Amino acid sequence: MCTYFIKMEKIFNNTQTAFALKSDTELERAYFLFKLIANEPLVRIGTAVTNFALKAHLPVEGLIRASVFDHFCGGVNEEDCLTVVDKMYTKGVSSVLDYSVEGKEEEEQFDVALNMTLKTIEFAKERKAIPFAVFKPTGLGRLDLYEKVGAHQSLTTDEQQEWNRVVARFDSVCKEAHKNNVALLIDAEESWMQDAADELVTEMMRKYNKEKAIVFNTLQMYRWDRLHYLKTLHEQAKLEGFYIGMKLVRGAYMEKENVRAEEKGYPTPICISKEATDKNYDEAVNYMMEHLDNMSIFMGTHNEESTYKLLEMMQEKSISKNNNQIWFGQLYGMSDNISYNLAAYGYNVTKYLPFGPVRDVMPYLIRRAEENTSVAGQTSRELNLIKTERKRRKENR
């Protein structure tokens, strides 16, 4: 088979496969939402109005649930998600249940997130359709505390006890994942808290990745230092005898990172351009593919070009499409053209399926909307694909 067969065939343009699970009504809702997201002033106004309505306890949750929530989220709890999980799995697309409650600061909330993550591991153990569990470091501890630990500042007695609880939560989740043979993705967040999270995740890899990659860290490749970090970690893993699991993403906090760097007068951790980020991302994929003997890769991307490159690499190296060390992942409600077409060809594909109470998941949804607005081409691609499918359905009636 020609190495470039997949690329020439352009499998991601097949909208019939991409939207097979969407009814005409759901397709129209998606079109409406992405038209809205394409308008930056409208996103800003909508965000402000939504935040006001929620804070004022106005009865808007039903409206949010019927529109943006149901498009980007699986449900209000894990049981609620199962309909979506089962439906997607009929097309070969797996799910990652993501408890997407953000910005909490209380110990009680961290314990809620811990228990929810343990519950999703239990769910994943029992269902082939859920091959991964996931959590955010700030779901289990305060961002400011991570920052202080990462900067090696001395902690007060209370802070040390608080940090010990964070470490215990991490260990509890990783231990449960290892016991149940469920791969665990740990998300990356802001650069100023990431050093402490990285050290903690490496410790978990050292402890639980002795036979294979169970614990996965996340590299945000819009950071210019992450490829070096990956290579350094690889040397450490070879020396100490543990496996590396890594989710590769481009990154989700670019504006915040650049603003903070400017305000505080340090060099931005973000790559100089989109092209530099893409190059960094693809080099990390290449590096991991060269070292599959002790690495597993979760490619979290909505970028078609990077995805095609990995498919070509798999063909060149005669790696089977369903090799369990290579997974592709996209967010629910986005890039269905990538997810469902990959699955149709037999590749390992997951959708991140956020869930949680409508009110608590709003910060996540707002971030998604802002991200789509700021990523050049993302929203227009979604709209073009939806238009193509609408036209196809009309012509085939």
mmCIF file of C-alpha atoms in Angstrom:
data_model
loop_
_atom_site.group_PDB
_atom_site.id
_atom_site.type_symbol
_atom_site.label_atom_id
_atom_site.label_comp_id
_atom_site.label_asym_id
_atom_site.label_seq_id
_atom_site.Cartn_x
_atom_site.Cartn_y
_atom_site.Cartn_z
ATOM 1 C CA MET A 1 0.000 0.000 0.000
ATOM 2 C CA CYS A 2 1.271 3.482 -0.827
ATOM 3 C CA THR A 3 2.482 5.310 2.279
ATOM 4 C CA TYR A 4 0.366 8.353 1.431
ATOM 5 C CA PHE A 5 -2.823 6.403 0.639
ATOM 6 C CA ILE A 6 -4.699 7.715 3.674
ATOM 7 C CA LYS A 7 -3.582 11.289 3.167
ATOM 8 C CA MET A 8 -4.595 11.283 -0.510
ATOM 9 C CA GLU A 9 -7.946 9.777 0.341
ATOM 10 C CA LYS A 10 -8.780 12.620 2.757
ATOM 11 C CA ILE A 11 -10.906 10.463 5.034
ATOM 12 C CA PHE A 12 -11.854 13.392 7.283
ATOM 13 C CA ASN A 13 -14.068 14.930 4.589
ATOM 14 C CA ASN A 14 -16.692 12.182 4.877
ATOM 15 C CA THR A 15 -19.537 14.030 6.601
ATOM 16 C CA GLN A 16 -21.993 11.126 6.314
ATOM 17 C CA THR A 17 -19.774 9.080 8.647
ATOM 18 C CA ALA A 18 -18.919 12.112 10.809
ATOM 19 C CA PHE A 19 -22.541 13.012 11.583
ATOM 20 C CA ALA A 20 -24.205 9.597 11.337
ATOM 21 C CA LEU A 21 -25.360 9.789 14.964
ATOM 22 C CA LYS A 22 -26.784 13.313 14.681
ATOM 23 C CA SER A 23 -30.461 13.817 13.891
ATOM 24 C CA ASP A 24 -31.439 16.736 11.644
ATOM 25 C CA THR A 25 -32.451 18.667 14.764
ATOM 26 C CA GLU A 26 -29.089 18.059 16.453
ATOM 27 C CA LEU A 27 -27.276 19.066 13.273
ATOM 28 C CA GLU A 28 -29.245 22.335 13.158
ATOM 29 C CA ARG A 29 -28.414 22.993 16.826
ATOM 30 C CA ALA A 30 -24.717 22.423 16.105
ATOM 31 C CA TYR A 31 -24.911 24.842 13.164
ATOM 32 C CA PHE A 32 -26.581 27.480 15.344
ATOM 33 C CA LEU A 33 -23.993 27.076 18.146
ATOM 34 C CA PHE A 34 -20.949 27.308 15.903
ATOM 35 C CA LYS A 35 -22.427 30.331 14.086
ATOM 36 C CA LEU A 36 -22.752 31.932 17.514
ATOM 37 C CA ILE A 37 -19.222 30.947 18.574
ATOM 38 C CA ALA A 38 -17.824 32.371 15.326
ATOM 39 C CA ASN A 39 -18.889 35.838 16.492
ATOM 40 C CA GLU A 40 -16.412 37.014 19.139
ATOM 41 C CA PRO A 41 -18.475 39.959 20.474
ATOM 42 C CA LEU A 42 -21.482 37.646 20.825
ATOM 43 C CA VAL A 43 -19.385 35.122 22.788
ATOM 44 C CA ARG A 44 -18.259 37.890 25.161
ATOM 45 C CA ILE A 45 -21.812 39.200 25.632
ATOM 46 C CA GLY A 46 -23.244 35.674 25.976
ATOM 47 C CA THR A 47 -20.625 34.774 28.579
ATOM 48 C CA ALA A 48 -21.354 37.897 30.640
ATOM 49 C CA VAL A 49 -25.130 37.391 30.444
ATOM 50 C CA THR A 50 -24.867 33.684 31.344
ATOM 51 C CA ASN A 51 -22.596 34.382 34.326
ATOM 52 C CA PHE A 52 -24.964 37.104 35.538
ATOM 53 C CA ALA A 53 -28.018 34.864 35.132
ATOM 54 C CA LEU A 54 -26.404 32.007 37.065
ATOM 55 C CA LYS A 55 -25.167 34.272 39.866
ATOM 56 C CA ALA A 56 -28.601 35.881 40.119
ATOM 57 C CA HIS A 57 -30.133 32.379 40.245
ATOM 58 C CA LEU A 58 -32.351 33.100 37.242
ATOM 59 C CA PRO A 59 -34.071 29.985 35.808
ATOM 60 C CA VAL A 60 -31.746 29.541 32.804
ATOM 61 C CA GLU A 61 -30.336 26.063 33.477
ATOM 62 C CA GLY A 62 -33.008 24.386 31.340
ATOM 63 C CA LEU A 63 -32.164 26.610 28.380
ATOM 64 C CA ILE A 64 -28.418 26.024 28.833
ATOM 65 C CA ARG A 65 -28.998 22.266 29.152
ATOM 66 C CA ALA A 66 -31.035 22.120 25.939
ATOM 67 C CA SER A 67 -28.472 24.061 23.911
ATOM 68 C CA VAL A 68 -24.768 24.420 24.633
ATOM 69 C CA PHE A 69 -24.622 21.893 27.509
ATOM 70 C CA ASP A 70 -26.099 18.953 25.619
ATOM 71 C CA HIS A 71 -23.899 19.672 22.603
ATOM 72 C CA PHE A 72 -20.589 19.717 24.529
ATOM 73 C CA CYS A 73 -21.399 17.557 27.610
ATOM 74 C CA GLY A 74 -22.510 13.989 28.242
ATOM 75 C CA GLY A 75 -24.806 14.692 31.184
ATOM 76 C CA VAL A 76 -25.100 15.990 34.740
ATOM 77 C CA ASN A 77 -23.706 12.792 36.308
ATOM 78 C CA GLU A 78 -21.920 9.617 35.230
ATOM 79 C CA GLU A 79 -25.137 7.587 34.878
ATOM 80 C CA ASP A 80 -26.585 10.345 32.704
ATOM 81 C CA CYS A 81 -23.625 9.909 30.302
ATOM 82 C CA LEU A 82 -24.227 6.232 29.571
ATOM 83 C CA THR A 83 -26.739 6.851 26.776
ATOM 84 C CA VAL A 84 -24.157 8.946 24.927
ATOM 85 C CA VAL A 85 -21.347 6.478 25.744
ATOM 86 C CA ASP A 86 -23.284 3.519 24.355
ATOM 87 C CA LYS A 87 -24.468 5.442 21.307
ATOM 88 C CA MET A 88 -20.947 6.547 20.328
ATOM 89 C CA TYR A 89 -19.562 3.068 20.892
ATOM 90 C CA THR A 90 -21.925 1.671 18.228
ATOM 91 C CA LYS A 91 -19.656 3.564 15.812
ATOM 92 C CA GLY A 92 -16.441 2.421 17.503
ATOM 93 C CA VAL A 93 -15.813 5.696 19.352
ATOM 94 C CA SER A 94 -14.896 5.243 23.032
ATOM 95 C CA SER A 95 -15.461 7.732 25.856
ATOM 96 C CA VAL A 96 -13.378 9.383 28.570
ATOM 97 C CA LEU A 97 -15.719 10.537 31.348
ATOM 98 C CA ASP A 98 -14.414 13.925 32.443
ATOM 99 C CA TYR A 99 -15.826 15.450 35.640
ATOM 100 C CA SER A 100 -15.510 19.037 34.415
ATOM 101 C CA VAL A 101 -16.204 21.066 37.534
ATOM 102 C CA GLU A 102 -13.516 23.779 37.633
ATOM 103 C CA GLY A 103 -12.299 26.523 39.915
ATOM 104 C CA LYS A 104 -13.159 25.001 43.292
ATOM 105 C CA GLU A 105 -10.947 25.856 46.278
ATOM 106 C CA GLU A 106 -12.397 23.960 49.240
ATOM 107 C CA GLU A 107 -11.149 20.675 50.692
ATOM 108 C CA GLU A 108 -14.681 19.320 50.612
ATOM 109 C CA GLN A 109 -14.889 19.946 46.852
ATOM 110 C CA PHE A 110 -11.532 18.246 46.280
ATOM 111 C CA ASP A 111 -12.839 15.171 48.066
ATOM 112 C CA VAL A 112 -15.976 15.258 45.895
ATOM 113 C CA ALA A 113 -13.755 15.344 42.773
ATOM 114 C CA LEU A 114 -11.626 12.513 44.176
ATOM 115 C CA ASN A 115 -14.658 10.313 44.795
ATOM 116 C CA MET A 116 -16.086 11.139 41.380
ATOM 117 C CA THR A 117 -12.797 10.160 39.700
ATOM 118 C CA LEU A 118 -12.690 6.891 41.657
ATOM 119 C CA LYS A 119 -16.261 6.255 40.527
ATOM 120 C CA THR A 120 -15.345 6.827 36.861
ATOM 121 C CA ILE A 121 -12.498 4.305 37.241
ATOM 122 C CA GLU A 122 -15.065 1.818 38.543
ATOM 123 C CA PHE A 123 -17.251 2.652 35.518
ATOM 124 C CA ALA A 124 -14.306 2.221 33.143
ATOM 125 C CA LYS A 125 -13.351 -1.141 34.676
ATOM 126 C CA GLU A 126 -16.767 -2.531 33.807
ATOM 127 C CA ARG A 127 -17.117 -1.050 30.307
ATOM 128 C CA LYS A 128 -14.976 -1.585 27.228
ATOM 129 C CA ALA A 129 -16.467 1.642 25.844
ATOM 130 C CA ILE A 130 -14.615 3.650 28.557
ATOM 131 C CA PRO A 131 -10.888 2.808 28.247
ATOM 132 C CA PHE A 132 -9.552 5.799 30.237
ATOM 133 C CA ALA A 133 -10.314 7.788 33.360
ATOM 134 C CA VAL A 134 -9.168 11.408 33.768
ATOM 135 C CA PHE A 135 -8.769 14.231 36.277
ATOM 136 C CA LYS A 136 -7.332 17.740 36.534
ATOM 137 C CA PRO A 137 -4.661 18.398 39.177
ATOM 138 C CA THR A 138 -6.599 21.447 40.426
ATOM 139 C CA GLY A 139 -9.596 19.171 40.897
ATOM 140 C CA LEU A 140 -7.667 17.629 43.798
ATOM 141 C CA GLY A 141 -5.871 20.678 45.232
ATOM 142 C CA ARG A 142 -5.513 24.458 45.152
ATOM 143 C CA LEU A 143 -3.692 26.063 42.210
ATOM 144 C CA ASP A 144 -1.818 28.465 44.532
ATOM 145 C CA LEU A 145 -0.515 25.537 46.540
ATOM 146 C CA TYR A 146 0.801 23.788 43.407
ATOM 147 C CA GLU A 147 2.484 27.048 42.453
ATOM 148 C CA LYS A 148 4.185 27.374 45.831
ATOM 149 C CA VAL A 149 5.340 23.741 45.852
ATOM 150 C CA GLY A 150 6.603 24.006 42.252
ATOM 151 C CA ALA A 151 8.608 27.120 43.142
ATOM 152 C CA HIS A 152 10.145 25.201 46.113
ATOM 153 C CA GLN A 153 8.932 27.822 48.580
ATOM 154 C CA SER A 154 8.737 26.778 52.205
ATOM 155 C CA LEU A 155 5.258 25.760 53.296
ATOM 156 C CA THR A 156 3.563 26.521 56.594
ATOM 157 C CA THR A 157 2.596 23.531 58.745
ATOM 158 C CA ASP A 158 -1.007 23.835 57.539
ATOM 159 C CA GLU A 159 0.083 24.078 53.897
ATOM 160 C CA GLN A 160 2.335 21.021 54.263
ATOM 161 C CA GLN A 161 -0.584 19.054 55.667
ATOM 162 C CA GLU A 162 -2.758 20.327 52.819
ATOM 163 C CA TRP A 163 -0.132 19.254 50.266
ATOM 164 C CA ASN A 164 0.107 15.830 51.914
ATOM 165 C CA ARG A 165 -3.633 15.468 51.305
ATOM 166 C CA VAL A 166 -3.164 16.404 47.623
ATOM 167 C CA VAL A 167 -0.432 13.752 47.280
ATOM 168 C CA ALA A 168 -2.673 11.202 49.027
ATOM 169 C CA ARG A 169 -5.546 11.985 46.606
ATOM 170 C CA PHE A 170 -3.243 11.533 43.591
ATOM 171 C CA ASP A 171 -1.967 8.255 44.988
ATOM 172 C CA SER A 172 -5.467 7.024 45.780
ATOM 173 C CA VAL A 173 -6.623 7.597 42.187
ATOM 174 C CA CYS A 174 -3.482 6.141 40.567
ATOM 175 C CA LYS A 175 -3.525 3.118 42.861
ATOM 176 C CA GLU A 176 -7.171 2.427 41.963
ATOM 177 C CA ALA A 177 -6.432 2.822 38.237
ATOM 178 C CA HIS A 178 -3.502 0.402 38.516
ATOM 179 C CA LYS A 179 -5.539 -2.117 40.529
ATOM 180 C CA ASN A 180 -8.322 -2.091 37.922
ATOM 181 C CA ASN A 181 -6.032 -1.888 34.880
ATOM 182 C CA VAL A 182 -7.643 1.367 33.725
ATOM 183 C CA ALA A 183 -5.390 3.908 32.000
ATOM 184 C CA LEU A 184 -5.508 7.305 33.721
ATOM 185 C CA LEU A 185 -5.066 10.660 31.987
ATOM 186 C CA ILE A 186 -3.935 13.595 34.138
ATOM 187 C CA ASP A 187 -4.580 16.928 32.446
ATOM 188 C CA ALA A 188 -2.092 19.800 32.220
ATOM 189 C CA GLU A 189 -2.957 23.310 33.363
ATOM 190 C CA GLU A 190 -1.259 26.708 33.770
ATOM 191 C CA SER A 191 2.563 26.693 33.501
ATOM 192 C CA TRP A 192 3.035 28.289 36.934
ATOM 193 C CA MET A 193 1.434 25.310 38.680
ATOM 194 C CA GLN A 194 2.634 22.617 36.294
ATOM 195 C CA ASP A 195 6.094 21.894 37.788
ATOM 196 C CA ALA A 196 4.585 20.573 41.021
ATOM 197 C CA ALA A 197 1.986 18.546 39.078
ATOM 198 C CA ASP A 198 4.710 17.118 36.805
ATOM 199 C CA GLU A 199 6.811 16.009 39.759
ATOM 200 C CA LEU A 200 3.801 14.363 41.349
ATOM 201 C CA VAL A 201 2.744 12.592 38.140
ATOM 202 C CA THR A 202 6.312 11.358 37.554
ATOM 203 C CA GLU A 203 6.278 9.909 41.065
ATOM 204 C CA MET A 204 3.014 8.132 40.211
ATOM 205 C CA MET A 205 4.513 6.790 36.949
ATOM 206 C CA ARG A 206 7.531 5.554 38.884
ATOM 207 C CA LYS A 207 5.197 3.737 41.256
ATOM 208 C CA TYR A 208 2.440 2.421 38.972
ATOM 209 C CA ASN A 209 3.941 2.225 35.450
ATOM 210 C CA LYS A 210 6.353 -0.637 36.115
ATOM 211 C CA GLU A 211 4.718 -3.102 33.684
ATOM 212 C CA LYS A 212 3.108 -0.665 31.210
ATOM 213 C CA ALA A 213 1.749 2.877 30.995
ATOM 214 C CA ILE A 214 -1.219 3.234 33.340
ATOM 215 C CA VAL A 215 -0.617 6.840 34.478
ATOM 216 C CA PHE A 216 -0.474 9.413 31.643
ATOM 217 C CA ASN A 217 0.750 12.977 32.057
ATOM 218 C CA THR A 218 -0.178 15.720 29.557
ATOM 219 C CA LEU A 219 2.206 17.877 27.541
ATOM 220 C CA GLN A 220 0.943 21.205 26.191
ATOM 221 C CA MET A 221 3.077 21.585 23.093
ATOM 222 C CA TYR A 222 2.439 25.310 22.695
ATOM 223 C CA ARG A 223 5.089 25.494 25.418
ATOM 224 C CA TRP A 224 8.535 25.591 23.825
ATOM 225 C CA ASP A 225 10.152 23.667 26.712
ATOM 226 C CA ARG A 226 7.970 20.558 26.594
ATOM 227 C CA LEU A 227 9.927 18.519 24.027
ATOM 228 C CA HIS A 228 13.054 18.873 26.152
ATOM 229 C CA TYR A 229 11.000 17.872 29.192
ATOM 230 C CA LEU A 230 9.766 14.734 27.383
ATOM 231 C CA LYS A 231 13.298 13.704 26.400
ATOM 232 C CA THR A 232 14.609 14.276 29.929
ATOM 233 C CA LEU A 233 11.737 12.245 31.394
ATOM 234 C CA HIS A 234 12.489 9.467 28.899
ATOM 235 C CA GLU A 235 16.095 9.242 30.107
ATOM 236 C CA GLN A 236 14.825 9.102 33.681
ATOM 237 C CA ALA A 237 12.321 6.358 32.796
ATOM 238 C CA LYS A 238 14.989 4.229 31.108
ATOM 239 C CA LEU A 239 17.288 4.633 34.089
ATOM 240 C CA GLU A 240 14.634 3.868 36.698
ATOM 241 C CA GLY A 241 12.662 1.273 34.757
ATOM 242 C CA PHE A 242 9.186 2.718 34.322
ATOM 243 C CA TYR A 243 6.926 3.287 31.313
ATOM 244 C CA ILE A 244 5.770 6.687 30.055
ATOM 245 C CA GLY A 245 2.177 7.469 29.165
ATOM 246 C CA MET A 246 1.716 10.887 27.594
ATOM 247 C CA LYS A 247 -1.222 12.802 26.218
ATOM 248 C CA LEU A 248 -0.068 15.385 23.681
ATOM 249 C CA VAL A 249 -2.178 18.520 23.211
ATOM 250 C CA ARG A 250 -1.427 21.935 21.816
ATOM 251 C CA GLY A 251 -2.734 23.806 24.877
ATOM 252 C CA ALA A 252 -5.687 25.712 26.270
ATOM 253 C CA TYR A 253 -4.419 28.700 28.266
ATOM 254 C CA MET A 254 -2.429 30.705 25.712
ATOM 255 C CA GLU A 255 -3.970 34.127 26.301
ATOM 256 C CA LYS A 256 -3.704 33.769 30.070
ATOM 257 C CA GLU A 257 -0.070 32.597 29.784
ATOM 258 C CA ASN A 258 1.009 35.517 27.587
ATOM 259 C CA VAL A 259 -0.774 38.128 29.723
ATOM 260 C CA ARG A 260 0.764 36.828 32.952
ATOM 261 C CA ALA A 261 4.271 36.649 31.451
ATOM 262 C CA GLU A 262 3.981 40.268 30.306
ATOM 263 C CA GLU A 263 2.579 41.469 33.632
ATOM 264 C CA LYS A 264 5.274 39.736 35.670
ATOM 265 C CA GLY A 265 8.113 40.488 33.252
ATOM 266 C CA TYR A 266 9.333 36.992 32.396
ATOM 267 C CA PRO A 267 9.685 35.368 28.931
ATOM 268 C CA THR A 268 6.455 33.773 27.762
ATOM 269 C CA PRO A 269 6.488 29.964 27.918
ATOM 270 C CA ILE A 270 4.435 29.910 24.702
ATOM 271 C CA CYS A 271 5.969 29.200 21.275
ATOM 272 C CA ILE A 272 6.585 32.234 19.100
ATOM 273 C CA SER A 273 3.983 31.267 16.464
ATOM 274 C CA LYS A 274 1.304 28.752 15.500
ATOM 275 C CA GLU A 275 3.816 27.207 13.064
ATOM 276 C CA ALA A 276 6.365 26.765 15.865
ATOM 277 C CA THR A 277 3.699 25.089 18.021
ATOM 278 C CA ASP A 278 2.733 22.734 15.189
ATOM 279 C CA LYS A 279 6.391 21.836 14.627
ATOM 280 C CA ASN A 280 6.886 21.234 18.360
ATOM 281 C CA TYR A 281 3.776 19.057 18.487
ATOM 282 C CA ASP A 282 4.753 16.928 15.498
ATOM 283 C CA GLU A 283 8.309 16.489 16.804
ATOM 284 C CA ALA A 284 6.960 15.197 20.115
ATOM 285 C CA VAL A 285 4.745 12.707 18.246
ATOM 286 C CA ASN A 286 7.755 11.609 16.172
ATOM 287 C CA TYR A 287 9.886 11.170 19.285
ATOM 288 C CA MET A 288 7.261 9.055 21.031
ATOM 289 C CA MET A 289 6.696 6.934 17.939
ATOM 290 C CA GLU A 290 10.438 6.235 17.819
ATOM 291 C CA HIS A 291 10.286 4.975 21.413
ATOM 292 C CA LEU A 292 7.120 2.908 21.564
ATOM 293 C CA ASP A 293 9.104 0.229 23.386
ATOM 294 C CA ASN A 294 8.478 2.136 26.626
ATOM 295 C CA MET A 295 5.984 4.859 25.700
ATOM 296 C CA SER A 296 2.250 5.047 25.032
ATOM 297 C CA ILE A 297 0.773 8.017 23.211
ATOM 298 C CA PHE A 298 -2.642 9.638 23.517
ATOM 299 C CA MET A 299 -2.874 12.156 20.678
ATOM 300 C CA GLY A 300 -5.343 14.792 21.833
ATOM 301 C CA THR A 301 -5.822 17.008 18.807
ATOM 302 C CA HIS A 302 -8.371 18.555 16.455
ATOM 303 C CA ASN A 303 -5.630 19.190 13.891
ATOM 304 C CA GLU A 304 -6.155 17.129 10.748
ATOM 305 C CA GLU A 305 -2.608 17.556 9.450
ATOM 306 C CA SER A 306 -0.954 16.231 12.619
ATOM 307 C CA THR A 307 -3.412 13.326 12.660
ATOM 308 C CA TYR A 308 -2.645 12.400 9.040
ATOM 309 C CA LYS A 309 1.079 12.489 9.848
ATOM 310 C CA LEU A 310 0.639 9.992 12.672
ATOM 311 C CA LEU A 311 -1.478 7.723 10.449
ATOM 312 C CA GLU A 312 1.283 7.769 7.832
ATOM 313 C CA MET A 313 3.898 6.966 10.468
ATOM 314 C CA MET A 314 1.848 4.001 11.656
ATOM 315 C CA GLN A 315 1.677 2.702 8.083
ATOM 316 C CA GLU A 316 5.389 3.229 7.496
ATOM 317 C CA LYS A 317 6.232 1.289 10.656
ATOM 318 C CA SER A 318 3.575 -1.395 9.956
ATOM 319 C CA ILE A 319 1.904 -0.659 13.293
ATOM 320 C CA SER A 320 -1.612 -2.083 13.519
ATOM 321 C CA LYS A 321 -4.458 0.420 13.586
ATOM 322 C CA ASN A 322 -5.736 -0.831 16.946
ATOM 323 C CA ASN A 323 -2.332 -0.934 18.681
ATOM 324 C CA ASN A 324 -3.217 -0.212 22.312
ATOM 325 C CA GLN A 325 -0.223 2.135 22.752
ATOM 326 C CA ILE A 326 -1.658 4.670 20.290
ATOM 327 C CA TRP A 327 -4.928 6.494 20.915
ATOM 328 C CA PHE A 328 -6.557 9.487 19.264
ATOM 329 C CA GLY A 329 -8.800 11.821 21.246
ATOM 330 C CA GLN A 330 -11.108 14.742 20.543
ATOM 331 C CA LEU A 331 -13.583 16.693 22.638
ATOM 332 C CA TYR A 332 -17.239 15.759 22.560
ATOM 333 C CA GLY A 333 -19.182 18.129 20.313
ATOM 334 C CA MET A 334 -16.172 18.969 18.137
ATOM 335 C CA SER A 335 -14.198 17.424 15.249
ATOM 336 C CA ASP A 336 -16.619 14.558 14.671
ATOM 337 C CA ASN A 337 -15.161 14.355 11.163
ATOM 338 C CA ILE A 338 -11.862 13.190 12.699
ATOM 339 C CA SER A 339 -13.240 10.948 15.457
ATOM 340 C CA TYR A 340 -15.858 8.976 13.556
ATOM 341 C CA ASN A 341 -13.857 8.572 10.366
ATOM 342 C CA LEU A 342 -10.827 7.314 12.317
ATOM 343 C CA ALA A 343 -13.074 4.852 14.149
ATOM 344 C CA ALA A 344 -14.615 3.703 10.851
ATOM 345 C CA TYR A 345 -11.100 2.792 9.695
ATOM 346 C CA GLY A 346 -10.431 0.820 12.870
ATOM 347 C CA TYR A 347 -8.208 3.194 14.865
ATOM 348 C CA ASN A 348 -8.424 3.646 18.652
ATOM 349 C CA VAL A 349 -10.497 6.798 19.202
ATOM 350 C CA THR A 350 -12.002 8.444 22.256
ATOM 351 C CA LYS A 351 -14.142 11.453 22.924
ATOM 352 C CA TYR A 352 -13.586 13.477 26.107
ATOM 353 C CA LEU A 353 -17.080 13.475 27.568
ATOM 354 C CA PRO A 354 -17.449 16.261 30.149
ATOM 355 C CA PHE A 355 -20.137 15.922 32.804
ATOM 356 C CA GLY A 356 -21.287 17.597 36.000
ATOM 357 C CA PRO A 357 -24.071 19.859 37.284
ATOM 358 C CA VAL A 358 -24.985 22.468 34.640
ATOM 359 C CA ARG A 359 -24.088 25.409 36.890
ATOM 360 C CA ASP A 360 -20.711 23.936 37.883
ATOM 361 C CA VAL A 361 -19.702 22.993 34.331
ATOM 362 C CA MET A 362 -20.289 26.516 32.945
ATOM 363 C CA PRO A 363 -16.635 27.655 33.421
ATOM 364 C CA TYR A 364 -15.581 24.678 31.271
ATOM 365 C CA LEU A 365 -18.189 25.499 28.597
ATOM 366 C CA ILE A 366 -17.209 29.168 28.527
ATOM 367 C CA ARG A 367 -13.550 28.165 28.083
ATOM 368 C CA ARG A 368 -14.554 25.902 25.186
ATOM 369 C CA ALA A 369 -16.464 28.740 23.495
ATOM 370 C CA GLU A 370 -13.582 31.193 23.955
ATOM 371 C CA GLU A 371 -11.094 28.616 22.683
ATOM 372 C CA ASN A 372 -13.127 27.982 19.537
ATOM 373 C CA THR A 373 -13.388 31.711 18.936
ATOM 374 C CA SER A 374 -9.633 32.230 19.261
ATOM 375 C CA VAL A 375 -8.400 29.193 17.277
ATOM 376 C CA ALA A 376 -8.186 30.290 13.669
ATOM 377 C CA GLY A 377 -10.155 28.048 11.325
ATOM 378 C CA GLN A 378 -11.625 25.719 13.988
ATOM 379 C CA THR A 379 -15.153 27.142 13.972
ATOM 380 C CA SER A 380 -15.278 27.786 10.225
ATOM 381 C CA ARG A 381 -14.215 24.161 9.619
ATOM 382 C CA GLU A 382 -17.034 22.903 11.847
ATOM 383 C CA LEU A 383 -19.529 25.137 10.043
ATOM 384 C CA ASN A 384 -18.354 24.039 6.595
ATOM 385 C CA LEU A 385 -18.649 20.372 7.509
ATOM 386 C CA ILE A 386 -22.156 20.881 8.917
ATOM 387 C CA LYS A 387 -23.196 22.797 5.764
ATOM 388 C CA THR A 388 -21.843 19.973 3.591
ATOM 389 C CA GLU A 389 -23.819 17.375 5.557
ATOM 390 C CA ARG A 390 -27.016 19.451 5.486
ATOM 391 C CA LYS A 391 -26.691 19.735 1.714
ATOM 392 C CA ARG A 392 -25.980 16.001 1.349
ATOM 393 C CA ARG A 393 -29.046 15.071 3.405
ATOM 394 C CA LYS A 394 -31.242 17.463 1.442
ATOM 395 C CA GLU A 395 -30.110 15.993 -1.876
ATOM 396 C CA ASN A 396 -30.703 12.433 -0.668
ATOM 397 C CA ARG A 397 -34.234 12.948 0.608
#
